CSV table of C-alpha atoms in Angstrom, one decimal:
chain,number,residue,atom,x,y,z
A,1,MET,CA,17.9,56.5,8.7
A,2,THR,CA,14.8,56.5,5.9
A,3,ASP,CA,11.9,54.9,7.0
A,4,ARG,CA,12.4,52.6,3.9
A,5,GLY,CA,15.1,51.2,5.3
A,6,ARG,CA,13.7,51.2,8.7
A,7,ARG,CA,10.8,48.9,7.2
A,8,THR,CA,13.5,46.9,5.5
A,9,GLU,CA,15.4,45.7,8.0
A,10,ARG,CA,12.1,44.7,10.1
A,11,GLY,CA,11.7,42.6,7.3
A,12,ALA,CA,8.3,41.7,5.8
A,13,VAL,CA,5.7,39.0,5.8
A,14,LEU,CA,3.8,36.8,3.4
A,15,PHE,CA,1.4,34.8,4.5
A,16,ASP,CA,-0.7,31.9,2.8
A,17,LEU,CA,-5.0,31.8,3.1
A,18,ASP,CA,-6.4,28.9,3.2
A,19,GLY,CA,-5.3,27.2,6.4
A,20,THR,CA,-2.8,30.2,7.6
A,21,LEU,CA,-5.6,33.0,7.9
A,22,ILE,CA,-9.0,31.5,7.5
A,23,ASP,CA,-10.4,27.6,8.4
A,24,SER,CA,-11.1,26.5,4.8
A,25,VAL,CA,-9.0,23.4,4.6
A,26,TYR,CA,-10.8,20.9,5.1
A,27,GLN,CA,-14.0,22.7,3.4
A,28,HIS,CA,-11.2,22.2,0.3
A,29,VAL,CA,-10.1,18.6,0.5
A,30,LEU,CA,-13.5,17.4,0.8
A,31,ALA,CA,-14.1,19.5,-2.1
A,32,TRP,CA,-12.1,18.1,-4.4
A,33,ARG,CA,-13.1,14.6,-2.8
A,34,ASP,CA,-16.4,15.6,-4.2
A,35,ALA,CA,-15.4,17.5,-7.6
A,36,LEU,CA,-13.3,14.1,-8.3
A,37,GLU,CA,-15.8,10.9,-7.7
A,38,ALA,CA,-18.0,13.6,-10.1
A,39,GLU,CA,-15.6,12.0,-12.7
A,40,GLY,CA,-14.4,9.1,-12.3
A,41,ILE,CA,-11.7,9.4,-9.1
A,42,GLU,CA,-11.5,8.1,-6.2
A,43,LEU,CA,-8.7,9.4,-4.1
A,44,PRO,CA,-8.3,8.9,0.0
A,45,VAL,CA,-9.6,12.0,1.4
A,46,TRP,CA,-6.2,11.8,3.6
A,47,GLY,CA,-4.0,11.4,0.6
A,48,ILE,CA,-6.3,14.7,-1.2
A,49,HIS,CA,-5.0,16.7,2.0
A,50,ARG,CA,-1.4,16.2,1.6
A,51,LYS,CA,-1.6,18.0,-2.3
A,52,VAL,CA,-4.2,20.5,-0.9
A,53,GLY,CA,-2.6,24.4,-1.9
A,54,MET,CA,-0.7,22.8,-5.2
A,55,SER,CA,-1.3,24.8,-7.7
A,56,GLY,CA,-3.9,23.0,-10.0
A,57,GLY,CA,-2.0,22.0,-12.8
A,58,LEU,CA,0.8,19.9,-10.4
A,59,PHE,CA,-2.4,18.5,-8.3
A,60,ALA,CA,-3.9,17.4,-11.8
A,61,ARG,CA,-0.4,15.6,-12.6
A,62,ALA,CA,-0.4,14.0,-8.6
A,63,LEU,CA,-3.7,12.3,-9.6
A,64,LEU,CA,-3.0,11.1,-12.8
A,65,ARG,CA,0.7,9.7,-11.0
A,66,GLU,CA,-1.6,8.2,-8.4
A,67,THR,CA,-4.6,6.6,-9.7
A,68,GLY,CA,-3.8,6.7,-13.3
A,69,ALA,CA,-6.3,7.8,-14.8
A,70,ALA,CA,-5.5,9.8,-17.8
A,71,LEU,CA,-7.2,13.3,-16.6
A,72,ASP,CA,-7.0,15.1,-20.8
A,73,VAL,CA,-7.9,19.3,-20.5
A,74,ALA,CA,-11.3,19.4,-20.6
A,75,GLN,CA,-11.9,16.8,-17.7
A,76,ALA,CA,-9.0,18.7,-15.7
A,77,GLU,CA,-11.5,21.8,-16.3
A,78,ARG,CA,-14.4,20.5,-14.8
A,79,LEU,CA,-12.6,19.0,-11.9
A,80,GLN,CA,-11.5,22.9,-11.3
A,81,ALA,CA,-15.4,24.2,-11.8
A,82,ASN,CA,-16.5,20.9,-10.1
A,83,HIS,CA,-14.5,21.9,-7.0
A,84,GLU,CA,-16.1,25.8,-7.2
A,85,ASP,CA,-19.4,24.3,-6.9
A,86,ALA,CA,-18.6,22.2,-4.3
A,87,PHE,CA,-16.5,23.9,-2.5
A,88,ALA,CA,-19.4,26.9,-2.2
A,89,ARG,CA,-21.5,24.3,-1.0
A,90,TYR,CA,-19.1,24.1,2.3
A,91,ALA,CA,-17.8,27.5,2.4
A,92,VAL,CA,-20.3,28.6,5.0
A,93,GLY,CA,-18.9,27.1,7.7
A,94,VAL,CA,-15.9,29.3,6.9
A,95,ARG,CA,-14.1,31.3,9.5
A,96,PRO,CA,-11.4,33.5,9.9
A,97,LEU,CA,-8.3,31.1,12.3
A,98,PRO,CA,-8.2,32.4,15.8
A,99,GLY,CA,-5.4,35.6,15.7
A,100,ALA,CA,-5.1,35.8,12.6
A,101,ARG,CA,-7.4,39.7,12.3
A,102,ALA,CA,-5.2,40.8,15.4
A,103,LEU,CA,-2.2,39.2,13.9
A,104,LEU,CA,-2.7,41.5,10.6
A,105,GLU,CA,-3.7,45.1,12.8
A,106,ARG,CA,-0.6,44.1,15.0
A,107,LEU,CA,1.9,44.0,12.0
A,108,THR,CA,0.8,46.7,10.7
A,109,ALA,CA,1.2,48.8,13.9
A,110,LEU,CA,4.2,48.0,14.1
A,111,GLU,CA,5.0,49.4,10.7
A,112,VAL,CA,5.5,45.4,9.4
A,113,PRO,CA,5.0,45.4,6.3
A,114,TRP,CA,2.7,42.2,5.2
A,115,ALA,CA,0.7,40.9,1.9
A,116,ILE,CA,-1.2,37.2,1.3
A,117,ALA,CA,0.2,35.1,-1.5
A,118,THR,CA,-2.5,31.9,-2.4
A,119,SER,CA,-2.5,29.0,-4.9
A,120,GLY,CA,-6.3,30.3,-6.1
A,121,ARG,CA,-7.5,32.2,-7.9
A,122,ARG,CA,-8.9,35.9,-7.6
A,123,PRO,CA,-12.5,35.6,-6.8
A,124,ARG,CA,-12.6,32.8,-4.2
A,125,ALA,CA,-9.0,34.4,-2.6
A,126,THR,CA,-11.0,37.9,-2.1
A,127,ALA,CA,-13.8,36.0,-0.4
A,128,GLY,CA,-11.2,34.6,1.7
A,129,VAL,CA,-9.3,37.9,3.0
A,130,GLN,CA,-12.8,39.3,3.1
A,131,LEU,CA,-14.1,37.2,6.1
A,132,LEU,CA,-10.6,38.3,8.1
A,133,ARG,CA,-11.9,42.1,7.7
A,134,VAL,CA,-9.0,44.0,8.3
A,135,ALA,CA,-9.3,47.6,7.8
A,136,GLU,CA,-6.0,48.0,5.9
A,137,ALA,CA,-5.3,47.3,2.3
A,138,ALA,CA,-2.1,44.4,1.3
A,139,PRO,CA,-1.4,43.5,-1.4
A,140,LEU,CA,-3.1,39.9,-2.2
A,141,ILE,CA,-1.5,37.9,-5.1
A,142,THR,CA,-3.5,35.2,-7.1
A,143,HIS,CA,-2.5,32.6,-9.1
A,144,ASP,CA,-4.0,34.6,-11.9
A,145,GLU,CA,-0.8,36.9,-11.1
A,146,VAL,CA,1.6,34.8,-11.7
A,147,ARG,CA,1.9,31.5,-14.3
A,148,PHE,CA,2.8,29.3,-11.6
A,149,ALA,CA,1.4,28.5,-8.5
A,150,LYS,CA,3.3,27.4,-5.4
A,151,PRO,CA,5.2,25.5,-4.8
A,152,ASP,CA,6.9,27.2,-7.6
A,153,PRO,CA,8.3,30.1,-5.6
A,154,ASP,CA,6.6,32.9,-8.4
A,155,LEU,CA,4.0,34.2,-6.0
A,156,PHE,CA,5.5,35.0,-2.7
A,157,LEU,CA,8.5,36.7,-5.7
A,158,ALA,CA,5.4,38.8,-6.7
A,159,ALA,CA,4.0,39.4,-3.2
A,160,ALA,CA,7.7,40.7,-1.7
A,161,ASP,CA,7.7,42.9,-5.3
A,162,ALA,CA,4.1,44.5,-4.6
A,163,LEU,CA,5.3,45.6,-1.2
A,164,GLY,CA,8.7,46.7,-2.3
A,165,VAL,CA,10.7,44.5,0.0
A,166,PRO,CA,13.8,42.1,-1.0
A,167,ILE,CA,12.6,38.4,-1.1
A,168,GLU,CA,15.4,37.5,1.8
A,169,ASP,CA,14.3,39.6,4.1
A,170,CYS,CA,10.7,38.3,3.9
A,171,VAL,CA,9.5,35.1,6.0
A,172,VAL,CA,7.2,33.0,4.7
A,173,VAL,CA,4.5,31.7,7.2
A,174,GLY,CA,1.9,28.5,5.8
A,175,ASP,CA,0.1,25.9,6.6
A,176,SER,CA,1.9,23.2,4.6
A,177,VAL,CA,4.4,21.8,2.9
A,178,TRP,CA,4.0,23.5,-0.9
A,179,ASP,CA,4.1,26.8,1.2
A,180,LEU,CA,7.6,25.9,2.6
A,181,LEU,CA,9.2,24.4,-0.3
A,182,ALA,CA,8.1,27.7,-2.0
A,183,ALA,CA,9.5,30.0,0.3
A,184,ARG,CA,12.7,28.1,0.3
A,185,ARG,CA,12.6,28.5,-3.1
A,186,ALA,CA,12.4,31.8,-3.0
A,187,ARG,CA,15.3,32.2,-0.5
A,188,ALA,CA,12.4,34.1,1.9
A,189,LEU,CA,12.5,32.1,5.6
A,190,GLY,CA,9.5,30.1,5.8
A,191,VAL,CA,7.0,29.5,9.0
A,192,GLY,CA,4.6,26.9,9.6
A,193,LEU,CA,1.4,26.7,11.5
A,194,LEU,CA,-0.3,24.2,12.1
A,195,SER,CA,-3.7,25.5,12.1
A,196,GLY,CA,-4.6,23.5,7.6
A,197,GLY,CA,-3.9,19.8,9.5
A,198,TYR,CA,-0.3,19.2,8.2
A,199,GLY,CA,1.9,17.5,11.6
A,200,ARG,CA,4.4,19.1,13.2
A,201,ASP,CA,7.0,16.7,11.7
A,202,GLU,CA,5.8,16.8,8.2
A,203,LEU,CA,6.5,21.3,8.0
A,204,GLU,CA,10.0,21.3,9.9
A,205,ARG,CA,10.6,18.2,7.4
A,206,ALA,CA,9.9,20.7,4.6
A,207,GLY,CA,11.3,23.4,6.0
A,208,ALA,CA,9.9,25.1,9.0
A,209,PHE,CA,12.5,27.2,10.5
A,210,ARG,CA,10.0,27.6,13.3
A,211,VAL,CA,6.3,26.0,14.0
A,212,TYR,CA,3.1,27.2,15.3
A,213,GLU,CA,-0.2,26.4,16.1
A,214,ASP,CA,-2.1,29.1,14.3
A,215,PRO,CA,-2.2,32.8,13.6
A,216,VAL,CA,-2.8,33.7,17.6
A,217,ASP,CA,0.5,31.8,17.9
A,218,LEU,CA,2.6,33.6,16.0
A,219,LEU,CA,0.9,36.6,17.4
A,220,ASP,CA,2.3,35.4,20.6
A,221,HIS,CA,5.9,34.7,20.0
A,222,LEU,CA,6.5,37.6,17.0
A,223,ASP,CA,10.3,37.7,18.8
A,224,GLU,CA,10.8,34.6,17.9
A,225,ILE,CA,10.9,35.3,13.9
A,226,GLY,CA,13.1,39.3,14.4
A,227,ILE,CA,9.9,41.3,15.2
A,228,ARG,CA,10.1,43.6,17.6
A,229,ASP,CA,7.7,45.6,19.5
A,230,ALA,CA,8.0,49.4,18.0
B,1,MET,CA,-1.2,-29.1,18.3
B,2,THR,CA,-5.3,-27.6,18.5
B,3,ASP,CA,-6.6,-25.0,16.0
B,4,ARG,CA,-6.9,-22.8,19.2
B,5,GLY,CA,-3.1,-23.1,19.4
B,6,ARG,CA,-2.5,-22.1,16.0
B,7,ARG,CA,-4.8,-19.4,16.0
B,8,THR,CA,-3.3,-17.6,19.3
B,9,GLU,CA,-0.1,-18.0,17.7
B,10,ARG,CA,-0.8,-16.3,14.8
B,11,GLY,CA,-2.6,-13.0,16.7
B,12,ALA,CA,-5.0,-11.8,16.1
B,13,VAL,CA,-6.0,-7.9,14.2
B,14,LEU,CA,-8.2,-5.7,16.2
B,15,PHE,CA,-9.1,-2.1,14.3
B,16,ASP,CA,-10.4,0.7,14.8
B,17,LEU,CA,-13.0,1.9,12.2
B,18,ASP,CA,-13.6,5.8,10.7
B,19,GLY,CA,-9.9,6.6,9.3
B,20,THR,CA,-9.2,2.8,9.8
B,21,LEU,CA,-11.5,1.2,7.2
B,22,ILE,CA,-13.7,3.5,6.3
B,23,ASP,CA,-12.8,7.2,4.9
B,24,SER,CA,-15.1,9.2,7.4
B,25,VAL,CA,-12.3,11.6,9.5
B,26,TYR,CA,-12.8,14.7,7.6
B,27,GLN,CA,-16.8,14.5,7.5
B,28,HIS,CA,-17.0,13.7,10.8
B,29,VAL,CA,-13.7,16.7,11.5
B,30,LEU,CA,-16.6,19.6,9.8
B,31,ALA,CA,-19.8,17.9,11.3
B,32,TRP,CA,-18.4,18.2,14.8
B,33,ARG,CA,-17.1,21.9,13.6
B,34,ASP,CA,-21.1,22.6,12.8
B,35,ALA,CA,-22.4,21.2,16.2
B,36,LEU,CA,-20.2,23.3,18.4
B,37,GLU,CA,-20.5,26.5,16.5
B,38,ALA,CA,-24.5,25.9,17.2
B,39,GLU,CA,-23.6,26.1,20.7
B,40,GLY,CA,-21.9,28.8,20.9
B,41,ILE,CA,-18.0,27.3,20.7
B,42,GLU,CA,-15.8,28.1,17.6
B,43,LEU,CA,-12.6,25.9,18.1
B,44,PRO,CA,-10.5,25.9,14.7
B,45,VAL,CA,-11.0,22.8,12.7
B,46,TRP,CA,-8.1,21.1,13.0
B,47,GLY,CA,-7.9,21.3,16.9
B,48,ILE,CA,-11.3,19.0,16.6
B,49,HIS,CA,-9.4,16.8,14.1
B,50,ARG,CA,-6.9,16.1,16.5
B,51,LYS,CA,-9.9,14.6,18.5
B,52,VAL,CA,-11.4,12.8,17.0
B,53,GLY,CA,-11.9,9.4,17.8
B,54,MET,CA,-11.9,9.6,21.8
B,55,SER,CA,-14.4,8.9,23.9
B,56,GLY,CA,-17.5,11.6,23.6
B,57,GLY,CA,-16.1,12.4,27.3
B,58,LEU,CA,-13.5,13.0,27.0
B,59,PHE,CA,-13.6,15.4,24.1
B,60,ALA,CA,-15.7,17.6,25.9
B,61,ARG,CA,-13.4,17.7,29.3
B,62,ALA,CA,-10.6,18.8,26.1
B,63,LEU,CA,-13.2,20.7,25.1
B,64,LEU,CA,-13.8,22.9,28.4
B,65,ARG,CA,-9.7,23.4,28.7
B,66,GLU,CA,-9.3,24.7,25.7
B,67,THR,CA,-12.0,26.8,25.1
B,68,GLY,CA,-13.2,27.8,29.2
B,69,ALA,CA,-15.9,27.1,28.3
B,70,ALA,CA,-18.5,25.7,30.3
B,71,LEU,CA,-20.7,22.1,29.0
B,72,ASP,CA,-23.4,21.3,31.6
B,73,VAL,CA,-25.2,17.7,31.0
B,74,ALA,CA,-28.2,19.0,28.9
B,75,GLN,CA,-25.4,21.2,26.0
B,76,ALA,CA,-22.9,17.8,26.1
B,77,GLU,CA,-26.1,15.5,24.7
B,78,ARG,CA,-27.5,18.4,22.8
B,79,LEU,CA,-23.7,19.0,20.9
B,80,GLN,CA,-23.6,14.8,20.6
B,81,ALA,CA,-27.3,14.5,19.4
B,82,ASN,CA,-25.9,17.9,16.9
B,83,HIS,CA,-22.4,15.9,15.5
B,84,GLU,CA,-25.0,13.0,14.4
B,85,ASP,CA,-27.6,15.7,12.6
B,86,ALA,CA,-24.7,17.2,11.2
B,87,PHE,CA,-22.8,13.9,10.1
B,88,ALA,CA,-25.9,12.5,8.3
B,89,ARG,CA,-25.8,15.8,6.1
B,90,TYR,CA,-21.8,15.0,5.3
B,91,ALA,CA,-21.8,11.0,5.3
B,92,VAL,CA,-23.3,10.7,1.7
B,93,GLY,CA,-19.6,11.1,0.9
B,94,VAL,CA,-18.0,8.6,3.3
B,95,ARG,CA,-16.2,5.5,0.9
B,96,PRO,CA,-14.3,2.4,2.6
B,97,LEU,CA,-10.5,2.4,2.4
B,98,PRO,CA,-8.8,1.7,-0.6
B,99,GLY,CA,-8.1,-2.1,0.7
B,100,ALA,CA,-9.7,-1.9,3.9
B,101,ARG,CA,-12.3,-5.6,1.9
B,102,ALA,CA,-9.3,-6.8,0.8
B,103,LEU,CA,-7.4,-6.9,3.5
B,104,LEU,CA,-10.3,-8.4,5.9
B,105,GLU,CA,-10.8,-11.0,3.5
B,106,ARG,CA,-7.0,-12.1,3.5
B,107,LEU,CA,-7.4,-12.1,7.3
B,108,THR,CA,-9.7,-14.4,7.3
B,109,ALA,CA,-8.6,-16.4,4.6
B,110,LEU,CA,-5.7,-17.0,7.1
B,111,GLU,CA,-7.3,-17.8,9.8
B,112,VAL,CA,-6.7,-14.8,11.6
B,113,PRO,CA,-9.4,-13.8,12.8
B,114,TRP,CA,-9.9,-9.7,13.5
B,115,ALA,CA,-12.6,-7.5,15.3
B,116,ILE,CA,-13.7,-4.3,14.9
B,117,ALA,CA,-13.4,-1.5,18.2
B,118,THR,CA,-14.7,2.2,18.0
B,119,SER,CA,-15.1,4.6,20.6
B,120,GLY,CA,-18.7,5.6,17.9
B,121,ARG,CA,-22.1,4.3,19.2
B,122,ARG,CA,-23.6,0.9,18.0
B,123,PRO,CA,-26.3,2.5,15.4
B,124,ARG,CA,-23.5,4.2,13.0
B,125,ALA,CA,-20.3,2.1,13.9
B,126,THR,CA,-23.1,-1.0,12.3
B,127,ALA,CA,-23.5,1.7,8.9
B,128,GLY,CA,-19.6,2.5,8.7
B,129,VAL,CA,-19.3,-1.6,8.8
B,130,GLN,CA,-22.1,-2.0,6.1
B,131,LEU,CA,-20.3,0.1,3.8
B,132,LEU,CA,-16.9,-2.6,4.3
B,133,ARG,CA,-19.6,-5.5,2.2
B,134,VAL,CA,-17.5,-8.4,4.1
B,135,ALA,CA,-19.0,-11.6,3.9
B,136,GLU,CA,-17.7,-12.8,7.5
B,137,ALA,CA,-19.5,-11.9,10.5
B,138,ALA,CA,-16.8,-10.2,13.0
B,139,PRO,CA,-17.4,-9.4,16.4
B,140,LEU,CA,-17.6,-5.4,16.5
B,141,ILE,CA,-18.0,-3.3,19.6
B,142,THR,CA,-19.0,0.1,20.1
B,143,HIS,CA,-19.2,2.1,23.4
B,144,ASP,CA,-22.1,0.8,24.1
B,145,GLU,CA,-20.4,-1.9,25.4
B,146,VAL,CA,-17.7,-0.9,27.2
B,147,ARG,CA,-18.0,2.1,30.2
B,148,PHE,CA,-14.3,4.3,29.1
B,149,ALA,CA,-14.0,4.5,25.0
B,150,LYS,CA,-10.2,5.6,23.8
B,151,PRO,CA,-7.5,6.2,24.7
B,152,ASP,CA,-8.9,3.7,27.5
B,153,PRO,CA,-7.8,0.0,26.4
B,154,ASP,CA,-11.3,-1.3,27.3
B,155,LEU,CA,-12.2,-1.5,23.7
B,156,PHE,CA,-9.6,-3.5,23.1
B,157,LEU,CA,-10.0,-5.5,26.1
B,158,ALA,CA,-13.8,-6.5,25.1
B,159,ALA,CA,-12.6,-6.8,21.0
B,160,ALA,CA,-10.0,-9.8,22.3
B,161,ASP,CA,-12.3,-11.3,24.8
B,162,ALA,CA,-14.6,-11.7,22.1
B,163,LEU,CA,-12.1,-13.1,19.7
B,164,GLY,CA,-11.0,-15.8,22.8
B,165,VAL,CA,-7.2,-14.5,21.8
B,166,PRO,CA,-5.2,-13.3,25.0
B,167,ILE,CA,-4.9,-9.2,24.2
B,168,GLU,CA,-0.4,-9.8,24.2
B,169,ASP,CA,-1.2,-11.2,21.1
B,170,CYS,CA,-3.4,-8.6,19.1
B,171,VAL,CA,-2.0,-6.0,16.8
B,172,VAL,CA,-4.5,-3.0,17.2
B,173,VAL,CA,-4.3,-1.1,14.0
B,174,GLY,CA,-5.6,2.5,14.2
B,175,ASP,CA,-4.9,5.8,12.4
B,176,SER,CA,-5.1,8.6,15.2
B,177,VAL,CA,-3.2,8.6,18.7
B,178,TRP,CA,-5.9,7.9,20.8
B,179,ASP,CA,-5.6,4.3,19.1
B,180,LEU,CA,-2.2,3.9,19.9
B,181,LEU,CA,-2.6,5.2,23.1
B,182,ALA,CA,-5.2,3.3,23.9
B,183,ALA,CA,-3.1,-0.1,22.6
B,184,ARG,CA,-0.3,0.5,24.3
B,185,ARG,CA,-2.4,0.5,27.7
B,186,ALA,CA,-4.4,-2.8,26.5
B,187,ARG,CA,-0.5,-4.2,26.3
B,188,ALA,CA,-1.2,-5.1,22.7
B,189,LEU,CA,1.0,-4.2,19.9
B,190,GLY,CA,0.2,-0.7,18.0
B,191,VAL,CA,0.0,0.0,14.1
B,192,GLY,CA,-0.5,3.5,12.7
B,193,LEU,CA,-2.2,4.3,9.4
B,194,LEU,CA,-1.8,8.0,7.9
B,195,SER,CA,-5.2,7.6,6.6
B,196,GLY,CA,-7.2,9.6,8.7
B,197,GLY,CA,-5.2,12.1,8.6
B,198,TYR,CA,-2.9,12.8,11.6
B,199,GLY,CA,1.5,12.9,10.3
B,200,ARG,CA,3.5,9.6,11.1
B,201,ASP,CA,5.6,10.8,14.1
B,202,GLU,CA,2.7,12.2,15.5
B,203,LEU,CA,1.7,8.4,15.1
B,204,GLU,CA,5.6,6.9,15.9
B,205,ARG,CA,5.4,9.2,19.4
B,206,ALA,CA,2.2,8.1,20.3
B,207,GLY,CA,3.4,4.1,20.5
B,208,ALA,CA,3.6,3.2,16.8
B,209,PHE,CA,5.7,-0.1,16.1
B,210,ARG,CA,5.0,0.3,12.5
B,211,VAL,CA,3.0,3.0,10.6
B,212,TYR,CA,1.3,2.5,6.8
B,213,GLU,CA,-0.1,4.8,4.8
B,214,ASP,CA,-3.7,2.7,4.6
B,215,PRO,CA,-5.9,-0.9,4.5
B,216,VAL,CA,-3.6,-1.8,1.0
B,217,ASP,CA,-0.2,-0.5,2.6
B,218,LEU,CA,-0.8,-2.9,5.1
B,219,LEU,CA,-1.8,-5.5,3.2
B,220,ASP,CA,1.1,-5.3,1.4
B,221,HIS,CA,3.2,-5.7,4.5
B,222,LEU,CA,1.4,-8.7,6.8
B,223,ASP,CA,4.6,-10.1,7.5
B,224,GLU,CA,6.2,-7.5,8.8
B,225,ILE,CA,3.5,-7.7,11.5
B,226,GLY,CA,4.1,-11.0,12.1
B,227,ILE,CA,0.9,-12.5,9.5
B,228,ARG,CA,2.5,-15.6,7.4
B,229,ASP,CA,1.3,-16.8,4.6
B,230,ALA,CA,-1.0,-20.0,5.2
């Protein structure tokens, strides 16, 4: 049996970033609130929370539907820029989620390939990954590498490609319904984490095969997603 | 039939404030994160979110259990003060929830008595109520008026007393499981709103008789909680 064969039997793990490995969802949500209000769009914060993690383009369409506000291209670009500025103010409080680093290092030690796939853009994603202080380099796929972000499957498909593992052998770990929808469309197994602030039921109804509290809880139950020790 | 008799048949509505009438939950959550970190206590933000709305004393005990950190009286007081300071920085973005003012004014027009009952302290609660710009004065019960805040029933019992309506004829409207637990313990009917960012299932399992998105959604369905038009 080749080394490659052994690895593929174990599969690979594809992680979302915000709310899954780093504790940044609530800051993003308030940054969107500020950015939207600057454009004269008032939306309740919980409604924004439920859309965080989807691609910026879909987010803008969802806003259109809910507010009836017409969003032209210039305004959409300003909104994105406003959000980046506002997030920079909130980002000082962003920390890794409990067990995130230990989980990634455990997978590395077990020779289970892993990658990170986020709907965000590369500069901010890189800054987020740096918070994790993981020694090993792993593929990082962002919206800059694919045309359509979540809930399209492209980000996870690209991450599986980067690892050389068939997507059907991958477990996708995410905190939002958009991660789970993208996982299902990609034909991967979706696992939910509560650490982005969605309810367990929301994640299960979106197709989560299992739901854990946070990375440390997943680390304690790796056997349940078919990852064997050594 | 006396006026008093007619009112009691219609019952009364007792509202939570944060996440139910004003859109302040996410700001409170991040303010708690900052305050806790200043005391050397690192907790993931979603975990803080799930405890917001319970009394400060119970919140401190819940922290103790989850972090194992011993919290002495001086530290608990500092934590509370740190939170007030941090919230003041976030409060600039707090707005009324959609339909909050219209809902309260509709109840007034229908002669359905209503009151507000919050686990918070009076100065901040008063500032929150002012955001609603409601013409009519209504009872506001805070932690300063009762010994035990939510999930104890005392706040809602005091609010019903202030209206002179039996608690069994009251509908309690809140966004958190602590509101619904307090409602059940008080023998009132609990109604949940999603606008504090909890999932529908969490609220239903905590005893919500009905769940609506936000105040405007409740306003559109007043008949479902037994409030008749004139």
